[in-house]
Coordinates of C-alpha atoms in Angstrom, one line a residue:
M1 CA 0.4 0.3 0.2
N2 CA 1.7 3.3 -1.2
F3 CA -0.1 6.9 -0.4
D4 CA 2.8 8.6 -2.0
L5 CA 1.8 10.5 -5.2
T6 CA 4.0 9.7 -8.1
P7 CA 6.3 12.5 -9.2
E8 CA 4.0 13.3 -12.2
Q9 CA 1.1 14.0 -9.3
D10 CA 3.1 15.8 -7.2
Q11 CA 4.4 18.1 -9.7
L12 CA 0.9 19.0 -10.6
R13 CA 0.0 19.3 -7.0
D14 CA 2.3 22.2 -7.1
A15 CA 2.0 24.1 -10.5
V16 CA -2.1 24.1 -9.6
R17 CA -1.1 25.3 -6.1
A18 CA 1.1 27.9 -7.4
L19 CA -1.6 29.1 -9.9
G20 CA -4.3 29.2 -7.3
R21 CA -1.9 31.3 -4.8
R22 CA -1.4 33.7 -8.0
Y23 CA -5.1 34.5 -7.6
G24 CA -6.3 33.7 -4.0
H25 CA -9.1 34.2 -2.5
R26 CA -9.2 38.2 -2.3
Y27 CA -9.7 37.0 -6.5
F28 CA -12.9 34.9 -5.7
V29 CA -14.2 36.6 -3.4
A30 CA -14.2 40.3 -5.5
K31 CA -15.6 38.4 -8.7
A32 CA -18.1 36.9 -6.6
K33 CA -19.2 39.8 -4.9
A34 CA -19.4 42.1 -8.5
G35 CA -21.3 39.3 -10.4
E36 CA -18.9 38.5 -11.9
H37 CA -16.9 34.9 -13.0
T38 CA -13.5 33.6 -12.4
T39 CA -12.8 33.9 -16.1
E40 CA -9.2 33.8 -16.3
L41 CA -8.4 31.7 -13.2
W42 CA -10.5 29.2 -16.0
Q43 CA -8.7 30.1 -18.7
E44 CA -5.3 30.1 -17.4
A45 CA -6.2 26.4 -15.8
G46 CA -7.3 25.2 -19.3
E47 CA -4.1 26.8 -21.1
L48 CA -2.1 25.0 -18.5
G49 CA -3.7 21.6 -19.2
Y50 CA -5.1 21.4 -15.4
L51 CA -9.4 21.1 -16.8
G52 CA -8.2 18.2 -18.5
V53 CA -6.1 16.0 -16.6
N54 CA -8.8 13.5 -16.6
I55 CA -9.4 13.6 -20.4
P56 CA -7.7 10.9 -22.6
T57 CA -4.9 12.8 -24.5
E58 CA -6.5 12.0 -27.8
Y59 CA -8.8 14.1 -27.1
G60 CA -6.5 16.4 -26.1
G61 CA -6.4 15.8 -22.0
G62 CA -3.8 14.8 -20.0
G63 CA -4.6 10.9 -20.1
G64 CA -5.0 10.6 -16.1
G65 CA -7.9 10.0 -14.1
I66 CA -10.3 10.9 -11.5
T67 CA -7.2 10.9 -9.1
E68 CA -5.4 14.0 -10.8
L69 CA -8.7 15.6 -11.4
A70 CA -9.0 15.6 -7.4
I71 CA -5.9 17.3 -7.1
V72 CA -6.7 20.1 -9.1
C73 CA -9.8 20.6 -7.6
E74 CA -8.1 20.6 -4.0
E75 CA -5.4 22.7 -4.6
L76 CA -7.3 25.5 -6.3
A77 CA -9.6 25.2 -2.8
A78 CA -6.2 25.3 -0.7
S79 CA -5.7 28.4 -2.2
G80 CA -9.4 29.9 -1.9
C81 CA -10.9 29.3 -5.3
P82 CA -13.3 26.4 -4.8
L83 CA -14.3 25.9 -8.3
L84 CA -17.1 24.3 -8.3
L85 CA -17.9 24.7 -12.5
L86 CA -14.1 21.9 -12.2
V87 CA -16.9 19.2 -10.9
V88 CA -19.8 19.4 -13.0
S89 CA -17.5 19.9 -16.0
P90 CA -14.7 17.9 -16.1
A91 CA -15.7 15.4 -13.2
I92 CA -19.2 15.0 -14.5
A93 CA -19.9 15.6 -18.4
A94 CA -16.3 15.0 -19.5
T95 CA -16.9 11.7 -18.1
V96 CA -20.4 10.6 -18.8
I97 CA -19.1 11.4 -22.5
N98 CA -15.8 9.6 -22.6
R99 CA -17.2 6.9 -21.0
H100 CA -20.5 6.5 -22.8
G101 CA -20.9 8.7 -25.5
T102 CA -20.2 8.3 -29.1
E103 CA -17.4 9.3 -31.2
E104 CA -18.8 12.2 -32.9
Q105 CA -19.7 13.2 -29.4
R106 CA -16.1 12.5 -28.0
K107 CA -14.5 14.5 -31.0
R108 CA -17.1 17.8 -30.4
H109 CA -16.9 18.1 -27.2
L110 CA -13.7 16.4 -24.8
P111 CA -11.1 18.9 -26.6
G112 CA -13.0 21.8 -25.4
L113 CA -13.4 20.5 -21.9
A114 CA -9.5 19.9 -22.1
D115 CA -8.4 23.0 -22.7
G116 CA -11.4 25.2 -21.0
S117 CA -12.8 26.6 -23.9
Q118 CA -16.2 24.5 -23.4
K119 CA -18.4 24.0 -20.4
I120 CA -21.0 21.9 -20.3
V121 CA -23.0 22.0 -17.0
F122 CA -25.4 19.2 -15.4
A123 CA -29.1 18.8 -15.1
I124 CA -30.4 16.1 -12.8
T125 CA -32.4 17.6 -9.7
E126 CA -35.9 18.7 -10.1
P127 CA -38.6 20.7 -7.6
D128 CA -40.4 17.6 -6.4
A129 CA -37.9 14.6 -7.3
G130 CA -34.5 15.9 -6.0
S131 CA -32.6 13.9 -7.4
N132 CA -34.1 10.5 -7.3
F133 CA -34.3 9.5 -11.0
H134 CA -37.3 7.2 -10.7
R135 CA -39.4 10.1 -10.1
L136 CA -38.2 13.0 -12.6
A137 CA -40.6 14.2 -14.3
T138 CA -38.4 15.7 -17.1
V139 CA -39.4 13.3 -20.4
A140 CA -37.9 13.0 -23.5
R141 CA -40.1 12.1 -26.7
R142 CA -39.2 11.4 -30.1
D143 CA -40.8 13.3 -33.3
G144 CA -39.8 11.6 -36.1
D145 CA -36.3 11.6 -36.2
D146 CA -35.5 14.3 -33.3
W147 CA -36.4 14.4 -29.5
V148 CA -38.3 16.8 -27.9
L149 CA -37.7 17.8 -24.1
S150 CA -40.4 19.1 -21.7
G151 CA -39.9 19.5 -17.5
R152 CA -38.0 21.4 -15.0
K153 CA -34.7 21.3 -13.0
C154 CA -33.1 23.4 -10.2
Y155 CA -30.2 24.2 -8.3
I156 CA -27.9 23.8 -12.0
S157 CA -24.9 25.2 -11.8
G158 CA -23.4 27.9 -14.1
V159 CA -25.5 27.4 -17.1
D160 CA -25.1 31.0 -17.7
E161 CA -21.3 30.8 -18.5
A162 CA -21.8 26.9 -20.3
Q163 CA -22.4 26.2 -24.1
F164 CA -24.5 22.9 -22.7
V165 CA -26.3 21.6 -20.8
L166 CA -26.7 17.8 -19.8
V167 CA -30.0 16.8 -19.2
V168 CA -31.0 14.0 -17.4
A169 CA -34.7 13.2 -18.9
R170 CA -36.8 10.5 -19.1
V171 CA -38.4 8.1 -21.8
A172 CA -40.7 5.8 -23.0
V173 CA -40.2 2.9 -24.0
D174 CA -41.9 -0.8 -24.5
D175 CA -41.3 -3.1 -21.4
G176 CA -41.4 -6.2 -23.7
N177 CA -44.7 -8.0 -21.9
A178 CA -47.3 -7.6 -24.6
G179 CA -49.4 -10.3 -25.1
A180 CA -50.8 -11.2 -28.8
G181 CA -52.8 -8.4 -30.2
E182 CA -51.9 -6.3 -26.9
A183 CA -50.4 -2.1 -27.0
A184 CA -47.4 -3.0 -25.3
P185 CA -47.0 -1.8 -21.7
Q186 CA -44.7 1.3 -21.2
K187 CA -41.6 2.1 -18.8
L188 CA -39.7 5.3 -18.7
K189 CA -36.2 4.6 -19.0
P190 CA -33.5 7.9 -18.0
A191 CA -31.3 9.0 -20.8
L192 CA -28.9 11.9 -21.2
F193 CA -29.0 14.6 -23.9
I194 CA -26.6 17.2 -24.8
V195 CA -28.7 20.3 -24.8
P196 CA -27.0 23.5 -25.8
T197 CA -27.8 26.5 -23.7
D198 CA -29.1 28.5 -26.8
A199 CA -31.6 26.1 -28.2
A200 CA -35.1 27.2 -28.8
G201 CA -37.4 25.9 -25.5
L202 CA -34.6 26.2 -23.1
T203 CA -34.8 29.0 -20.3
W204 CA -33.6 29.6 -16.9
S205 CA -33.6 32.3 -13.8
K206 CA -31.2 32.6 -11.4
L207 CA -31.7 31.5 -7.6
D208 CA -30.9 33.9 -5.0
M209 CA -28.1 31.9 -2.5
E210 CA -26.6 32.9 1.1
I211 CA -23.2 31.4 -0.9
V212 CA -20.4 33.5 -1.7
S213 CA -19.8 32.5 -5.0
P214 CA -18.6 33.5 -8.8
E215 CA -20.5 30.8 -9.7
N216 CA -24.5 30.8 -9.9
Q217 CA -27.8 28.4 -9.5
F218 CA -30.5 28.2 -11.9
L219 CA -34.3 27.3 -12.1
L220 CA -34.3 25.3 -15.6
Y221 CA -37.2 25.0 -18.1
L222 CA -37.9 23.1 -20.9
D223 CA -40.4 23.8 -22.8
D224 CA -40.5 21.8 -25.9
V225 CA -37.0 21.8 -26.7
R226 CA -36.2 20.0 -30.0
L227 CA -32.8 17.9 -30.2
P228 CA -31.1 16.4 -33.1
A229 CA -30.9 12.1 -32.9
A230 CA -27.0 12.8 -31.7
A231 CA -27.9 14.6 -28.6
L232 CA -28.9 11.7 -27.0
V233 CA -25.6 10.3 -24.9
G234 CA -24.5 7.1 -26.2
E235 CA -25.6 4.9 -29.4
S236 CA -29.3 3.8 -27.6
L237 CA -31.7 4.0 -24.7
D238 CA -29.4 1.6 -23.4
A239 CA -26.2 4.0 -22.5
G240 CA -29.0 6.6 -20.1
L241 CA -28.6 4.4 -17.0
P242 CA -25.0 3.6 -16.9
A243 CA -23.8 6.8 -18.2
L244 CA -25.6 8.4 -15.4
F245 CA -24.3 6.6 -12.8
A246 CA -20.9 6.9 -14.7
G247 CA -20.7 10.8 -13.4
L248 CA -21.9 10.2 -10.1
N249 CA -18.8 8.7 -8.5
P250 CA -16.4 11.1 -9.8
E251 CA -19.1 14.2 -8.6
R252 CA -18.9 13.4 -5.0
I253 CA -15.0 12.3 -5.0
T254 CA -14.2 15.8 -6.5
V255 CA -16.8 17.7 -5.1
A256 CA -15.0 16.4 -1.6
A257 CA -11.7 17.0 -2.4
M258 CA -12.8 20.7 -2.4
G259 CA -14.2 20.7 0.8
A260 CA -10.8 19.2 1.7
G261 CA -9.1 22.2 0.2
T262 CA -11.5 24.2 1.7
G263 CA -10.6 22.7 4.7
R264 CA -6.9 23.5 4.4
Y265 CA -7.0 26.9 4.0
A266 CA -9.6 27.9 6.8
I267 CA -7.1 26.0 8.8
E268 CA -3.9 27.3 7.3
R269 CA -5.6 30.8 7.9
A270 CA -6.7 30.7 11.2
S271 CA -3.1 28.9 11.8
E272 CA -1.1 31.7 10.8
Y273 CA -3.3 34.1 12.9
T274 CA -3.5 32.3 15.7
A275 CA 0.4 31.6 16.1
T276 CA 1.6 35.3 15.5
R277 CA -1.8 37.4 17.6
S278 CA -0.9 37.8 21.1
V279 CA -2.9 38.8 23.7
W280 CA -1.9 37.6 27.3
G281 CA 0.8 38.4 29.0
G282 CA 2.7 37.9 25.4
R283 CA 1.6 34.7 24.9
T284 CA 0.4 33.8 21.3
I285 CA -3.0 32.6 21.4
G286 CA -2.2 29.0 19.6
S287 CA 0.1 28.6 22.5
H288 CA -3.4 27.8 24.8
Q289 CA -5.1 24.7 24.5
G290 CA -8.3 26.1 24.6
V291 CA -7.3 27.7 20.9
A292 CA -5.0 25.2 19.5
H293 CA -6.8 21.7 20.2
P294 CA -10.4 22.5 18.3
L295 CA -7.6 23.4 15.3
A296 CA -5.8 20.4 15.6
H297 CA -9.0 18.5 16.0
A298 CA -10.6 19.9 13.2
A299 CA -6.8 19.2 11.0
V300 CA -7.4 16.0 11.9
Q301 CA -10.9 15.0 10.6
V302 CA -9.7 16.7 7.3
E303 CA -6.6 14.4 6.9
L304 CA -9.1 11.7 7.4
A305 CA -11.4 12.7 4.6
R306 CA -8.2 13.0 2.0
L307 CA -7.5 9.6 2.7
M308 CA -10.6 8.5 1.9
I309 CA -10.7 10.5 -1.5
Q310 CA -7.6 9.5 -2.1
K311 CA -8.9 5.6 -1.6
A312 CA -12.2 6.5 -3.7
A313 CA -10.3 7.8 -6.7
A314 CA -8.2 5.2 -6.9
L315 CA -10.6 2.7 -7.2
Y316 CA -13.0 4.9 -9.6
D317 CA -9.7 5.1 -11.8
A318 CA -8.8 1.3 -11.0
G319 CA -12.7 0.9 -12.7
R320 CA -14.1 -1.2 -9.8
D321 CA -16.7 0.9 -9.7
L322 CA -19.2 -1.0 -7.0
E323 CA -16.3 -0.6 -4.2
A324 CA -15.9 3.0 -5.7
G325 CA -19.3 4.1 -5.2
V326 CA -19.3 3.3 -1.1
S327 CA -15.5 5.2 -0.9
A328 CA -16.8 8.1 -3.0
N329 CA -20.2 8.4 -0.8
M330 CA -17.9 8.4 2.5
A331 CA -15.3 10.5 1.1
K332 CA -18.1 13.0 0.5
Y333 CA -19.2 12.5 4.1
A334 CA -15.8 13.3 5.5
A335 CA -15.1 16.0 3.5
G336 CA -18.2 17.5 4.0
D337 CA -18.6 17.3 7.6
A338 CA -14.6 18.2 7.6
A339 CA -14.9 21.7 5.8
A340 CA -17.6 23.0 7.6
L341 CA -15.6 21.9 11.3
A342 CA -12.5 23.7 9.9
V343 CA -14.2 26.9 8.7
D344 CA -16.4 27.5 12.3
T345 CA -13.3 26.6 14.3
A346 CA -11.7 28.7 12.2
V347 CA -13.6 31.4 12.7
Q348 CA -14.0 30.9 16.3
A349 CA -10.3 31.0 16.6
L350 CA -9.8 34.3 14.4
G351 CA -13.1 35.9 16.7
G352 CA -14.3 39.0 15.7
A353 CA -11.9 38.9 12.2
G354 CA -12.8 35.0 11.5
M355 CA -16.2 37.3 10.2
T356 CA -14.9 39.9 8.1
T357 CA -14.3 40.1 4.6
E358 CA -10.6 40.6 5.0
Y359 CA -9.8 37.6 6.8
G360 CA -11.3 35.3 4.3
V361 CA -12.8 32.3 6.2
A362 CA -16.2 33.2 6.6
T363 CA -17.0 34.0 2.8
L364 CA -16.8 30.2 2.8
L365 CA -19.5 29.7 5.6
G366 CA -22.6 29.2 3.4
A367 CA -20.3 26.8 1.0
V368 CA -19.3 24.2 3.0
R369 CA -22.9 24.2 4.8
A370 CA -24.2 23.7 1.1
G371 CA -22.0 20.7 1.1
R372 CA -23.5 18.7 3.7
I373 CA -26.2 18.8 1.9
A374 CA -25.3 19.1 -2.0
P375 CA -24.6 17.2 -4.3
V376 CA -26.2 14.4 -2.0
S377 CA -27.2 14.5 1.5
R378 CA -25.5 13.4 4.5
E379 CA -28.7 11.1 5.2
M380 CA -28.7 9.5 1.8
I381 CA -25.3 8.9 1.9
L382 CA -26.0 6.6 5.5
N383 CA -28.6 5.3 3.8
F384 CA -26.7 4.2 0.5
V385 CA -23.5 2.9 3.3
A386 CA -26.4 1.0 5.4
Q387 CA -27.6 -0.5 2.0
H388 CA -24.6 -1.3 0.6
L389 CA -21.9 -2.0 3.1
L390 CA -24.2 -3.0 6.1
G391 CA -26.8 -5.4 4.6
Q392 CA -29.6 -3.6 5.3
D393 CA -32.9 -3.1 3.8
K394 CA -33.9 0.1 1.6
S395 CA -35.3 2.5 3.7
Y396 CA -36.6 5.0 1.4

């Protein structure tokens, strides 16, 4: 068992860290508060090859895996720049298209995803169904050679800065159980469609969120959006379910990596402050156990989460999808809690300074709290672990 990164992964970590620190949290917050996007950082990361580290070399990527993309997510977050679109575009969309898309789709989309010139966001969550694909109300129907999509989506990240959105819909198909002379019963199967964000019938409205982030959330409306046959991900409807699940583990792993990086950032900021701040008798406040121990505890939790992220990414890259599913959910659970603990502890250690924009810690409170809810809640992760690891009956 080897916990060391390869030399190439070490170089990647150092290079991404250097890039992130050149921009830093002040840049991230300034963009968010101005209602702007981190365009410069995204473009430079793409030009340097960091956005496409998990994309095959034949499509312009780095030829690595989710391990490498998790490094990029973590190090940018550890520099105070947690970029959510790393999760939805390179992690989810690129993985789905690479593993289950047609060759035409790979050639059309992967090079742009690799260099950052193209963004594809992900739309599964709905107002009534959440992310339960069994209850999704967004449907796709055939009309000649075309597909027509209708439905609503919510909490869709970054639609305003993307060229395409990967939409999860349900399609009615015959279940194959019709008797002689009977109409075939229908069942609904999940299917994924690559939808241009300028498609007729596709509109969106911004959701106001209590999160300091340059990446926005939207309600998405699909009113008879007409698409060509080539918009369906894969060669047939049979690709829908495996394509959907192909994106979920990378999503959880990279969200976890972003959370771990955010936790590292908060602890580093607090540690720098408490190691130099003196109030009582000339001793630094960090020399008091009441200050140091909570920070040390948070550091332990972040490091434990990082180990689970490393395990989940290694399993996923090895093609061990079932084991990776459990580990990815555990990693997301651990990192969500660790990040929230780290940021809250950092705010407490800094006292009043912790609530100021200048010290750059309280600006992360909303994001790390959301990390315990999205993209999958702690409770649903516990359901998953109880069922798949402990052998319990499904509880929902």
